[in-house]
PDB file of C-alpha atoms in Angstrom:
ATOM      1  CA  UNK A 106       6.625 -11.061 -10.387  1.00 90.00           C
ATOM      2  CA  UNK A 107       5.504  -9.816  -6.970  1.00 92.00           C
ATOM      3  CA  UNK A 108       2.099  -7.890  -6.424  1.00 94.00           C
ATOM      4  CA  UNK A 109       1.956  -5.475  -3.648  1.00 94.00           C
ATOM      5  CA  UNK A 110      -1.818  -4.026  -3.014  1.00 94.00           C
ATOM      6  CA  UNK A 111      -1.223  -0.291  -1.014  1.00 92.00           C
ATOM      7  CA  UNK A 112      -4.339   0.678   0.760  1.00 89.00           C
ATOM      8  CA  UNK A 113      -4.985   3.551   3.201  1.00 86.00           C
ATOM      9  CA  UNK A 114      -6.951   6.274   4.190  1.00 79.00           C
ATOM     10  CA  UNK A 115      -7.001   9.577   2.209  1.00 74.00           C
ATOM     11  CA  UNK A 116      -4.279  11.819   4.103  1.00 80.00           C
ATOM     12  CA  UNK A 117      -2.509   8.826   5.949  1.00 85.00           C
ATOM     13  CA  UNK A 118       0.276   9.561   4.000  1.00 86.00           C
ATOM     14  CA  UNK A 119       0.112   7.265   1.335  1.00 87.00           C
ATOM     15  CA  UNK A 120       2.189   8.807  -1.346  1.00 82.00           C
ATOM     16  CA  UNK A 121       5.137   9.852   1.027  1.00 87.00           C
ATOM     17  CA  UNK A 122       5.357   6.253   2.120  1.00 91.00           C
ATOM     18  CA  UNK A 123       5.150   4.550  -1.049  1.00 86.00           C
ATOM     19  CA  UNK A 124       7.892   6.924  -2.877  1.00 82.00           C
ATOM     20  CA  UNK A 125      10.176   5.796  -0.260  1.00 87.00           C
ATOM     21  CA  UNK A 126       9.075   1.990  -0.581  1.00 88.00           C
ATOM     22  CA  UNK A 127       9.511   2.313  -4.401  1.00 83.00           C
ATOM     23  CA  UNK A 128      12.955   3.953  -4.370  1.00 81.00           C
ATOM     24  CA  UNK A 129      14.401   1.229  -2.042  1.00 82.00           C
ATOM     25  CA  UNK A 130      12.960  -1.406  -4.156  1.00 82.00           C
ATOM     26  CA  UNK A 131      14.483   0.140  -7.324  1.00 78.00           C
ATOM     27  CA  UNK A 132      18.036   0.735  -5.526  1.00 76.00           C
ATOM     28  CA  UNK A 133      18.089  -3.018  -4.369  1.00 70.00           C
ATOM     29  CA  UNK A 134      19.493  -3.760  -8.038  1.00 62.00           C
ATOM     30  CA  UNK A 135      20.337  -1.148 -10.408  1.00 59.00           C
ATOM     31  CA  UNK A 136      21.015  -3.704 -13.347  1.00 57.00           C
ATOM     32  CA  UNK A 137      17.160  -4.646 -13.683  1.00 52.00           C
ATOM     33  CA  UNK A 138      15.586  -2.004 -15.883  1.00 52.00           C
ATOM     34  CA  UNK A 139      12.100  -2.262 -14.915  1.00 54.00           C
ATOM     35  CA  UNK A 140      12.362  -2.926 -11.359  1.00 77.00           C
ATOM     36  CA  UNK A 141       8.933  -1.767 -10.185  1.00 79.00           C
ATOM     37  CA  UNK A 142       6.021  -0.966 -11.980  1.00 79.00           C
ATOM     38  CA  UNK A 143       3.608   1.675 -10.115  1.00 78.00           C
ATOM     39  CA  UNK A 144       0.060   0.694 -10.875  1.00 80.00           C
ATOM     40  CA  UNK A 145      -2.280   4.064  -9.806  1.00 73.00           C
ATOM     41  CA  UNK A 146      -5.979   4.085  -8.882  1.00 61.00           C
ATOM     42  CA  UNK A 147      -6.792   7.566  -7.979  1.00 50.00           C
ATOM     43  CA  UNK A 148     -10.183   8.996  -8.108  1.00 47.00           C
ATOM     44  CA  UNK A 149     -10.383  12.188 -10.578  1.00 44.00           C
ATOM     45  CA  UNK A 150      -6.726  13.091 -10.392  1.00 46.00           C
ATOM     46  CA  UNK A 151      -3.437  11.141 -10.389  1.00 47.00           C
ATOM     47  CA  UNK A 152      -2.521  10.908  -6.555  1.00 49.00           C
ATOM     48  CA  UNK A 153       1.304  10.910  -7.282  1.00 51.00           C
ATOM     49  CA  UNK A 154       3.335  13.436  -9.008  1.00 48.00           C
ATOM     50  CA  UNK A 155       4.236  11.912 -12.609  1.00 51.00           C
ATOM     51  CA  UNK A 156       7.229  14.388 -12.772  1.00 48.00           C
ATOM     52  CA  UNK A 157       8.669  13.004  -9.276  1.00 48.00           C
ATOM     53  CA  UNK A 158       8.041   9.315 -10.495  1.00 46.00           C
ATOM     54  CA  UNK A 159       9.882   9.711 -13.824  1.00 49.00           C
ATOM     55  CA  UNK A 160      12.559  11.112 -11.916  1.00 49.00           C
ATOM     56  CA  UNK A 161      13.123   8.051 -10.318  1.00 46.00           C
ATOM     57  CA  UNK A 162      13.297   5.793 -13.536  1.00 43.00           C
ATOM     58  CA  UNK A 163       9.921   3.976 -12.734  1.00 44.00           C
ATOM     59  CA  UNK A 164       7.430   3.145 -15.703  1.00 49.00           C
ATOM     60  CA  UNK A 165       4.010   4.218 -14.700  1.00 55.00           C
ATOM     61  CA  UNK A 166       0.652   3.464 -15.533  1.00 50.00           C
ATOM     62  CA  UNK A 167      -1.938   5.464 -14.130  1.00 48.00           C
ATOM     63  CA  UNK A 168      -5.760   4.887 -14.058  1.00 37.00           C
ATOM     64  CA  UNK A 169      -7.907   8.142 -14.134  1.00 32.00           C
ATOM     65  CA  UNK A 170     -11.803   6.647 -13.608  1.00 33.00           C
ATOM     66  CA  UNK A 171     -13.261   4.248 -11.027  1.00 32.00           C
ATOM     67  CA  UNK A 172     -12.245   2.239  -8.394  1.00 25.00           C
ATOM     68  CA  UNK A 173     -10.512  -0.752  -9.157  1.00 29.00           C
ATOM     69  CA  UNK A 174     -12.415  -3.112  -6.802  1.00 28.00           C
ATOM     70  CA  UNK A 175     -15.553  -2.210  -8.524  1.00 26.00           C
ATOM     71  CA  UNK A 176     -15.762  -0.814 -12.248  1.00 33.00           C
ATOM     72  CA  UNK A 177     -12.211  -1.036 -12.706  1.00 42.00           C
ATOM     73  CA  UNK A 178     -12.037  -4.852 -11.508  1.00 41.00           C
ATOM     74  CA  UNK A 179     -11.814  -6.058 -15.180  1.00 54.00           C
ATOM     75  CA  UNK A 180      -9.658  -3.023 -16.547  1.00 76.00           C
ATOM     76  CA  UNK A 181      -7.206  -3.728 -13.376  1.00 82.00           C
ATOM     77  CA  UNK A 182      -6.726  -7.499 -14.449  1.00 86.00           C
ATOM     78  CA  UNK A 183      -6.060  -6.421 -17.892  1.00 83.00           C
ATOM     79  CA  UNK A 184      -3.590  -3.680 -16.854  1.00 81.00           C
ATOM     80  CA  UNK A 185      -1.627  -6.266 -15.017  1.00 87.00           C
ATOM     81  CA  UNK A 186      -1.656  -8.632 -17.844  1.00 87.00           C
ATOM     82  CA  UNK A 187       0.036  -5.703 -20.061  1.00 80.00           C
ATOM     83  CA  UNK A 188       2.604  -4.808 -17.736  1.00 78.00           C
ATOM     84  CA  UNK A 189       3.751  -8.436 -16.657  1.00 86.00           C
ATOM     85  CA  UNK A 190       4.033  -8.827 -20.802  1.00 84.00           C
ATOM     86  CA  UNK A 191       5.505  -5.395 -21.757  1.00 78.00           C
ATOM     87  CA  UNK A 192       7.871  -4.811 -18.740  1.00 76.00           C
ATOM     88  CA  UNK A 193       8.350  -7.920 -16.812  1.00 83.00           C
ATOM     89  CA  UNK A 194       8.858  -6.049 -13.457  1.00 82.00           C
ATOM     90  CA  UNK A 195      10.013  -7.723 -10.257  1.00 85.00           C
ATOM     91  CA  UNK A 196       7.182  -5.726  -8.317  1.00 86.00           C
ATOM     92  CA  UNK A 197       4.153  -4.234  -9.402  1.00 87.00           C
ATOM     93  CA  UNK A 198       2.719  -1.923  -6.412  1.00 86.00           C
ATOM     94  CA  UNK A 199      -0.986  -0.987  -6.587  1.00 88.00           C
ATOM     95  CA  UNK A 200      -1.764   1.877  -4.862  1.00 84.00           C
ATOM     96  CA  UNK A 201      -5.287   2.264  -4.374  1.00 83.00           C
ATOM     97  CA  UNK A 202      -8.043   4.764  -3.853  1.00 75.00           C
ATOM     98  CA  UNK A 203      -8.745   5.801  -0.126  1.00 70.00           C
ATOM     99  CA  UNK A 204     -12.048   4.922  -0.423  1.00 68.00           C
ATOM    100  CA  UNK A 205     -11.471   1.113  -1.928  1.00 74.00           C
ATOM    101  CA  UNK A 206     -11.611  -2.004  -0.153  1.00 85.00           C
ATOM    102  CA  UNK A 207      -8.211  -3.548  -0.812  1.00 89.00           C
ATOM    103  CA  UNK A 208      -8.604  -6.877   0.667  1.00 90.00           C
ATOM    104  CA  UNK A 209     -11.308  -7.430  -2.684  1.00 89.00           C
ATOM    105  CA  UNK A 210      -8.526  -6.222  -4.676  1.00 90.00           C
ATOM    106  CA  UNK A 211      -6.336  -8.743  -2.983  1.00 93.00           C
ATOM    107  CA  UNK A 212      -8.576 -11.436  -3.687  1.00 92.00           C
ATOM    108  CA  UNK A 213      -9.586 -10.661  -7.334  1.00 92.00           C
ATOM    109  CA  UNK A 214      -5.579 -10.407  -8.032  1.00 94.00           C
ATOM    110  CA  UNK A 215      -5.077 -13.965  -6.520  1.00 95.00           C
ATOM    111  CA  UNK A 216      -8.346 -15.524  -8.340  1.00 95.00           C
ATOM    112  CA  UNK A 217      -6.745 -14.421 -11.566  1.00 95.00           C
ATOM    113  CA  UNK A 218      -2.903 -14.782 -10.946  1.00 96.00           C
ATOM    114  CA  UNK A 219      -2.748 -17.656  -8.482  1.00 96.00           C
ATOM    115  CA  UNK A 220       0.675 -18.353  -9.381  1.00 95.00           C
ATOM    116  CA  UNK A 221       1.974 -14.983  -8.381  1.00 94.00           C
ATOM    117  CA  UNK A 222       2.326 -13.745  -4.798  1.00 93.00           C
ATOM    118  CA  UNK A 223       0.438 -10.956  -3.826  1.00 95.00           C
ATOM    119  CA  UNK A 224       0.621  -9.325  -0.532  1.00 93.00           C
ATOM    120  CA  UNK A 225      -1.673  -6.380   1.032  1.00 94.00           C
ATOM    121  CA  UNK A 226      -0.002  -3.611   2.875  1.00 94.00           C
ATOM    122  CA  UNK A 227      -2.300  -1.022   4.813  1.00 94.00           C
ATOM    123  CA  UNK A 228      -1.230   2.304   6.313  1.00 94.00           C
ATOM    124  CA  UNK A 229      -2.870   3.900   9.450  1.00 94.00           C
ATOM    125  CA  UNK A 230      -2.728   7.343  10.407  1.00 94.00           C
ATOM    126  CA  UNK A 231      -2.399   7.150  14.421  1.00 96.00           C
ATOM    127  CA  UNK A 232      -3.167  10.950  14.883  1.00 94.00           C
ATOM    128  CA  UNK A 233      -6.503  10.592  13.253  1.00 93.00           C
ATOM    129  CA  UNK A 234      -7.548   6.853  14.181  1.00 94.00           C
ATOM    130  CA  UNK A 235      -9.065   7.379  17.250  1.00 92.00           C
ATOM    131  CA  UNK A 236     -11.290  10.458  15.860  1.00 91.00           C
ATOM    132  CA  UNK A 237     -12.282   7.880  12.845  1.00 88.00           C
ATOM    133  CA  UNK A 238     -13.319   5.123  15.015  1.00 90.00           C
ATOM    134  CA  UNK A 239     -16.050   7.219  17.251  1.00 91.00           C
ATOM    135  CA  UNK A 240     -18.201   7.107  13.648  1.00 90.00           C
ATOM    136  CA  UNK A 241     -19.794   3.831  13.432  1.00 88.00           C
ATOM    137  CA  UNK A 242     -19.793   4.126   9.516  1.00 86.00           C
ATOM    138  CA  UNK A 243     -15.587   4.628   9.329  1.00 86.00           C
ATOM    139  CA  UNK A 244     -15.203   2.257  11.974  1.00 87.00           C
ATOM    140  CA  UNK A 245     -16.661  -0.438   9.890  1.00 88.00           C
ATOM    141  CA  UNK A 246     -14.957   0.668   6.894  1.00 86.00           C
ATOM    142  CA  UNK A 247     -11.699   0.571   8.807  1.00 88.00           C
ATOM    143  CA  UNK A 248     -12.182  -3.293   9.264  1.00 89.00           C
ATOM    144  CA  UNK A 249     -13.069  -3.557   5.869  1.00 87.00           C
ATOM    145  CA  UNK A 250      -9.500  -1.562   4.782  1.00 86.00           C
ATOM    146  CA  UNK A 251      -7.659  -3.768   7.192  1.00 90.00           C
ATOM    147  CA  UNK A 252      -9.144  -7.140   6.283  1.00 89.00           C
ATOM    148  CA  UNK A 253      -6.695  -9.293   4.806  1.00 89.00           C
ATOM    149  CA  UNK A 254      -3.830  -7.156   5.173  1.00 93.00           C
ATOM    150  CA  UNK A 255      -0.062  -8.846   5.634  1.00 93.00           C
ATOM    151  CA  UNK A 256       1.433  -5.835   7.145  1.00 94.00           C
ATOM    152  CA  UNK A 257      -0.015  -2.641   8.657  1.00 94.00           C
ATOM    153  CA  UNK A 258       2.292   0.679   8.666  1.00 95.00           C
ATOM    154  CA  UNK A 259       1.253   2.735  11.517  1.00 95.00           C
ATOM    155  CA  UNK A 260       2.206   6.060  10.777  1.00 95.00           C
ATOM    156  CA  UNK A 261       2.511   9.518  12.359  1.00 95.00           C
ATOM    157  CA  UNK A 262       3.639   8.082  15.474  1.00 95.00           C
ATOM    158  CA  UNK A 263       5.542  11.075  16.335  1.00 95.00           C
ATOM    159  CA  UNK A 264       2.251  13.178  17.002  1.00 96.00           C
ATOM    160  CA  UNK A 265       0.813  10.793  19.790  1.00 96.00           C
ATOM    161  CA  UNK A 266       1.408   9.549  22.963  1.00 97.00           C
ATOM    162  CA  UNK A 267       3.078   6.291  23.741  1.00 96.00           C
ATOM    163  CA  UNK A 268      -0.634   5.261  25.528  1.00 96.00           C
ATOM    164  CA  UNK A 269      -2.363   6.709  22.272  1.00 96.00           C
ATOM    165  CA  UNK A 270      -0.115   4.548  19.932  1.00 97.00           C
ATOM    166  CA  UNK A 271      -0.930   1.452  22.269  1.00 96.00           C
ATOM    167  CA  UNK A 272      -4.660   2.331  22.003  1.00 96.00           C
ATOM    168  CA  UNK A 273      -4.110   2.166  18.234  1.00 96.00           C
ATOM    169  CA  UNK A 274      -2.286  -1.095  17.831  1.00 96.00           C
ATOM    170  CA  UNK A 275      -5.164  -2.560  20.226  1.00 96.00           C
ATOM    171  CA  UNK A 276      -7.592  -1.275  17.970  1.00 95.00           C
ATOM    172  CA  UNK A 277      -6.142  -2.352  15.058  1.00 95.00           C
ATOM    173  CA  UNK A 278      -5.445  -5.892  16.505  1.00 95.00           C
ATOM    174  CA  UNK A 279      -9.121  -6.209  17.390  1.00 94.00           C
ATOM    175  CA  UNK A 280      -9.883  -5.720  13.499  1.00 93.00           C
ATOM    176  CA  UNK A 281      -6.987  -8.134  12.162  1.00 93.00           C
ATOM    177  CA  UNK A 282      -4.909  -9.685  14.608  1.00 92.00           C
ATOM    178  CA  UNK A 283      -2.385 -11.428  11.834  1.00 90.00           C
ATOM    179  CA  UNK A 284      -0.272  -8.909  10.304  1.00 90.00           C
ATOM    180  CA  UNK A 285       3.064  -7.314  10.821  1.00 92.00           C
ATOM    181  CA  UNK A 286       2.623  -3.982  12.833  1.00 93.00           C
ATOM    182  CA  UNK A 287       5.241  -1.518  12.120  1.00 93.00           C
ATOM    183  CA  UNK A 288       5.667   1.942  13.789  1.00 94.00           C
ATOM    184  CA  UNK A 289       6.698   4.396  11.326  1.00 93.00           C
ATOM    185  CA  UNK A 290       7.200   8.383  10.652  1.00 93.00           C
ATOM    186  CA  UNK A 291       6.860   8.720   6.973  1.00 88.00           C
ATOM    187  CA  UNK A 292       8.330  12.231   6.881  1.00 88.00           C
ATOM    188  CA  UNK A 293      11.457  10.658   8.560  1.00 88.00           C
ATOM    189  CA  UNK A 294      13.312   8.561   5.513  1.00 83.00           C
ATOM    190  CA  UNK A 295      13.618   5.068   6.798  1.00 84.00           C
ATOM    191  CA  UNK A 296      16.574   3.048   5.824  1.00 84.00           C
ATOM    192  CA  UNK A 297      16.914   0.164   3.367  1.00 84.00           C
ATOM    193  CA  UNK A 298      17.599  -2.245   5.929  1.00 84.00           C
ATOM    194  CA  UNK A 299      13.974  -1.311   7.587  1.00 84.00           C
ATOM    195  CA  UNK A 300      12.519  -1.387   4.174  1.00 88.00           C
ATOM    196  CA  UNK A 301      14.279  -4.657   2.902  1.00 85.00           C
ATOM    197  CA  UNK A 302      12.971  -6.424   6.653  1.00 82.00           C
ATOM    198  CA  UNK A 303       9.486  -4.934   5.933  1.00 87.00           C
ATOM    199  CA  UNK A 304       8.850  -6.166   2.533  1.00 87.00           C
ATOM    200  CA  UNK A 305      10.841  -9.784   3.660  1.00 83.00           C
ATOM    201  CA  UNK A 306       8.139 -10.265   5.945  1.00 76.00           C
ATOM    202  CA  UNK A 307       9.124  -8.192   9.168  1.00 69.00           C
ATOM    203  CA  UNK A 308      11.983 -10.786  10.692  1.00 62.00           C
ATOM    204  CA  UNK A 309      14.729  -8.775  12.492  1.00 58.00           C
ATOM    205  CA  UNK A 310      12.306  -5.792  13.251  1.00 62.00           C
TER     206      UNK A 310
END
């Protein structure tokens, strides 16, 4: 079993990207009954429509209160244990709230499940990135979001110029120069081949 923590600011396109990704994960092997479990963590309301998820055949656990890296940390670990025992999925995809600190979630999971592979994927909004960086508190928070990321997906690349996109890349690299960085346009469906390469660490991209 592998765990993928998925972070990013509200409005960056997380729901669209996650739906594409989990559809790809499920399609890789139709014989696996519980291929993916999506573990949501949105404050107040579900961030992904349960009916849309049901249409993919996914098993879903939805958390409604708190933030997984704070008050819900213990419950998150218990949920992962429950999911592993009940469904034995190949993947658990944990969607964090837009105000979470994904690196702390990743650290918490690794401390509790050292035997499991846990990756952190973060989504960046190319169109809003420069505007967010002008606010010191949001710039600091951006760095906290990207800390520990294994993959950074830069979304909405079609809405900025090549020069602006290069500036976004440079800014992201200043905060974390280690992750695989991939440009995407989430509204355009990405091919299974691209998703496979992203999930395998980027070889061939």
